[in-house]
Amino acid sequence: MRKSTYHHGDLKNSIIKSCHKLLQKKGMTDFTLREVANLSGVSHAAVYRHFQHKDGVLEILSSIGFDRLASLQKKVAKDKKNPDDYFVKLGLVYIQFAVKNPNYYKLMFQTKREKESEQLKRSKLRSYAVLVHGCRFYLKAKKRKENHRSFALMSWSLVHGFSNLSLETSFPISEGKRLQLNQIELAETILRFAT
C-alpha cells in the first residue's frame, strides 16, 4: 500500500478528492470504491467506514457540483444599464460549466435518486435560487411584468436543453459550423433571442 495521501482526521475529504479525480477522469459509473481507496492510499475498509456504498460519495460530489455552479453564476456582475448582457452571461456560465465538467453535469442532472440527503437538497435549492434571483433582477431592470419564477423555469429549460444537446449530440457544434459560430457563440446567439 502507498503512503497515505491524507492528514490524520481528514480521511473523508481525501476520499472525496479521490472520487472527484476519478469522476472527472472516468465518469460516475466507471470507478469503484476500491479504486478510491487505492488513490487515497488507504485500505478498502477505511473507505467503507465513511461510505458504505458509492452512491453516498456520488451524492456529495453532486452537491459540490451544484455549489460550484451557483458560485460561478453568483460571480456574474449585475448590470442595470445592460441587463441583456447579464442575462446572457448568466446562461453562458451554466452552459460552460456543463461543457467543461460533463461528468459532474451528468451526475448532477441525470441521476435519479429515490431519497436525497439534506445537503444535496440544499445545494440544489441554492443553485436554483441564483437563477431565480437573477431572472427577477433582469425582469425588473427591463421593466417587464412576467412572473420571475416562470421566466426562470423557461431560462433554465433553455440552457439545460442546449447543455444536454452539447453533451449528448454533435448538433450544436455542427450547426455552429454551418453558421460560422463556435459552440459558445451559438449559445450566446440563442440566449440573445430570449432577451
Coordinates of C-alpha atoms in Angstrom, one line a residue:
M1 CA 0.0 0.0 0.0
R2 CA 1.2 3.5 -0.8
K3 CA 2.0 6.1 1.8
S4 CA -1.2 7.8 2.9
T5 CA -2.1 11.0 1.0
Y6 CA -4.2 12.5 3.8
H7 CA -3.6 14.0 7.1
H8 CA -4.9 12.2 10.2
G9 CA -8.5 13.1 10.7
D10 CA -9.0 14.2 7.1
L11 CA -9.8 10.9 5.6
K12 CA -13.3 11.8 4.4
N13 CA -12.0 14.8 2.5
S14 CA -9.2 12.7 1.0
I15 CA -11.8 10.2 -0.2
I16 CA -13.9 12.9 -1.7
K17 CA -10.9 14.4 -3.5
S18 CA -10.0 11.0 -4.9
C19 CA -13.6 10.5 -6.1
H20 CA -13.5 13.9 -7.7
K21 CA -10.4 12.9 -9.7
L22 CA -11.9 9.6 -10.7
L23 CA -15.3 11.2 -11.7
Q24 CA -13.5 13.7 -13.9
K25 CA -11.4 11.0 -15.5
K26 CA -13.7 8.1 -15.8
G27 CA -17.3 9.1 -15.2
M28 CA -19.7 8.2 -12.4
T29 CA -20.3 4.6 -13.3
D30 CA -16.7 3.6 -14.2
F31 CA -14.9 3.7 -10.9
T32 CA -15.1 1.7 -7.7
L33 CA -14.6 2.4 -4.1
R34 CA -11.6 0.1 -4.3
E35 CA -10.0 2.5 -6.8
V36 CA -10.9 5.3 -4.5
A37 CA -9.1 3.6 -1.6
N38 CA -6.0 2.9 -3.8
L39 CA -5.9 6.5 -4.9
S40 CA -6.3 7.8 -1.4
G41 CA -3.6 5.5 -0.2
V42 CA -5.8 3.8 2.4
S43 CA -7.3 0.3 3.0
H44 CA -10.7 -0.5 1.4
A45 CA -12.1 -0.9 4.9
A46 CA -11.1 2.7 5.8
V47 CA -13.2 4.0 2.9
Y48 CA -16.2 1.8 3.9
R49 CA -16.1 3.3 7.4
H50 CA -17.1 6.7 5.8
F51 CA -19.1 5.5 2.8
Q52 CA -20.9 2.2 2.8
H53 CA -21.6 2.4 -1.0
K54 CA -20.5 4.6 -3.9
D55 CA -23.9 6.4 -4.1
G56 CA -23.1 8.2 -0.8
V57 CA -20.0 9.8 -2.1
L58 CA -21.5 10.5 -5.5
E59 CA -24.3 12.4 -3.8
I60 CA -21.7 14.5 -2.0
L61 CA -20.0 15.2 -5.3
S62 CA -23.3 16.1 -6.9
S63 CA -23.8 18.6 -4.0
I64 CA -20.4 20.0 -4.6
G65 CA -21.2 20.4 -8.3
F66 CA -24.4 22.4 -7.6
D67 CA -22.4 24.6 -5.1
R68 CA -19.7 25.3 -7.8
L69 CA -22.3 26.1 -10.4
A70 CA -24.1 28.5 -8.0
S71 CA -20.8 30.1 -7.1
L72 CA -19.9 30.7 -10.8
Q73 CA -23.3 32.2 -11.5
K74 CA -23.1 34.5 -8.5
K75 CA -19.9 36.0 -9.9
V76 CA -21.8 37.3 -12.9
A77 CA -22.0 41.0 -12.3
K78 CA -25.5 42.5 -12.3
D79 CA -25.6 45.5 -14.6
K80 CA -28.8 47.6 -14.6
K81 CA -27.6 49.5 -17.6
N82 CA -27.2 46.4 -19.7
P83 CA -29.4 43.6 -18.2
D84 CA -29.4 41.7 -21.5
D85 CA -25.7 41.1 -21.2
Y86 CA -26.2 40.0 -17.6
F87 CA -28.9 37.5 -18.6
V88 CA -26.8 36.1 -21.4
K89 CA -23.7 35.8 -19.2
L90 CA -25.7 34.0 -16.5
G91 CA -26.8 31.4 -19.1
L92 CA -23.4 31.1 -20.7
V93 CA -21.8 30.3 -17.3
Y94 CA -24.3 27.4 -16.9
I95 CA -23.5 26.0 -20.4
Q96 CA -19.8 26.4 -20.0
F97 CA -19.9 24.6 -16.7
A98 CA -21.7 21.7 -18.4
V99 CA -19.3 21.6 -21.3
K100 CA -16.2 21.8 -19.2
N101 CA -17.5 19.4 -16.5
P102 CA -19.6 16.8 -18.4
N103 CA -19.2 14.1 -15.8
Y104 CA -20.2 16.4 -13.0
Y105 CA -23.1 17.7 -15.0
K106 CA -24.4 14.2 -15.8
L107 CA -24.1 13.3 -12.1
M108 CA -26.0 16.4 -11.0
F109 CA -28.8 16.3 -13.6
Q110 CA -29.1 12.8 -15.0
T111 CA -29.0 10.7 -11.8
K112 CA -32.4 9.8 -10.3
R113 CA -32.4 9.2 -6.5
E114 CA -35.3 7.9 -4.5
K115 CA -34.2 9.8 -1.5
E116 CA -31.8 12.7 -1.4
S117 CA -29.7 13.9 1.5
E118 CA -30.5 17.3 3.1
Q119 CA -27.1 18.5 1.9
L120 CA -27.9 17.8 -1.7
K121 CA -31.4 19.3 -1.4
R122 CA -29.9 22.5 0.0
S123 CA -27.3 22.7 -2.7
K124 CA -29.9 22.2 -5.5
L125 CA -32.1 24.9 -4.0
R126 CA -29.2 27.4 -3.6
S127 CA -28.2 26.8 -7.2
Y128 CA -31.7 27.3 -8.5
A129 CA -32.2 30.4 -6.2
V130 CA -29.3 32.1 -8.0
L131 CA -31.1 31.8 -11.3
V132 CA -34.5 32.8 -9.8
H133 CA -33.0 36.0 -8.3
G134 CA -31.1 36.7 -11.5
C135 CA -34.3 36.5 -13.5
R136 CA -36.1 38.7 -11.1
F137 CA -33.3 41.3 -11.4
Y138 CA -33.3 41.0 -15.2
L139 CA -37.1 41.4 -15.5
K140 CA -37.2 44.4 -13.1
A141 CA -34.3 46.1 -14.9
K142 CA -36.1 45.6 -18.2
K143 CA -39.4 46.8 -16.6
R144 CA -41.1 43.6 -17.8
K145 CA -44.1 42.2 -16.0
E146 CA -43.6 38.4 -16.4
N147 CA -43.5 36.2 -13.3
H148 CA -39.8 35.8 -12.4
R149 CA -40.3 32.2 -11.4
S150 CA -41.9 31.2 -14.7
F151 CA -39.2 33.1 -16.5
A152 CA -36.5 31.3 -14.5
L153 CA -38.0 28.0 -15.5
M154 CA -38.0 29.0 -19.2
S155 CA -34.4 30.2 -18.9
W156 CA -33.3 27.0 -17.1
S157 CA -35.0 24.9 -19.8
L158 CA -33.2 26.8 -22.5
V159 CA -29.7 26.5 -21.1
H160 CA -30.3 22.9 -19.8
G161 CA -31.5 21.8 -23.2
F162 CA -28.6 23.4 -25.0
S163 CA -26.2 21.8 -22.5
N164 CA -27.7 18.4 -23.0
L165 CA -27.6 18.7 -26.7
S166 CA -23.9 19.7 -26.4
L167 CA -23.1 16.7 -24.3
E168 CA -25.3 14.1 -26.0
T169 CA -25.1 15.1 -29.7
S170 CA -22.9 16.8 -32.1
F171 CA -25.7 19.1 -33.2
P172 CA -24.6 22.4 -31.5
I173 CA -21.1 22.0 -33.0
S174 CA -22.3 21.0 -36.5
E175 CA -25.0 23.7 -36.5
G176 CA -22.5 26.3 -35.2
K177 CA -20.1 25.4 -38.1
R178 CA -22.9 26.0 -40.6
L179 CA -23.5 29.4 -39.0
Q180 CA -19.7 30.0 -38.7
L181 CA -20.0 30.2 -34.9
N182 CA -18.3 28.1 -32.2
Q183 CA -20.4 26.3 -29.6
I184 CA -20.4 29.1 -27.1
E185 CA -21.0 31.8 -29.8
L186 CA -24.0 29.8 -30.9
A187 CA -25.2 29.5 -27.3
E188 CA -24.9 33.3 -26.9
T189 CA -26.9 33.9 -30.1
I190 CA -29.7 31.6 -28.8
L191 CA -29.7 33.3 -25.4
R192 CA -30.0 36.7 -27.0
F193 CA -33.1 35.5 -28.8
A194 CA -34.7 35.0 -25.4
T195 CA -33.9 38.6 -24.2

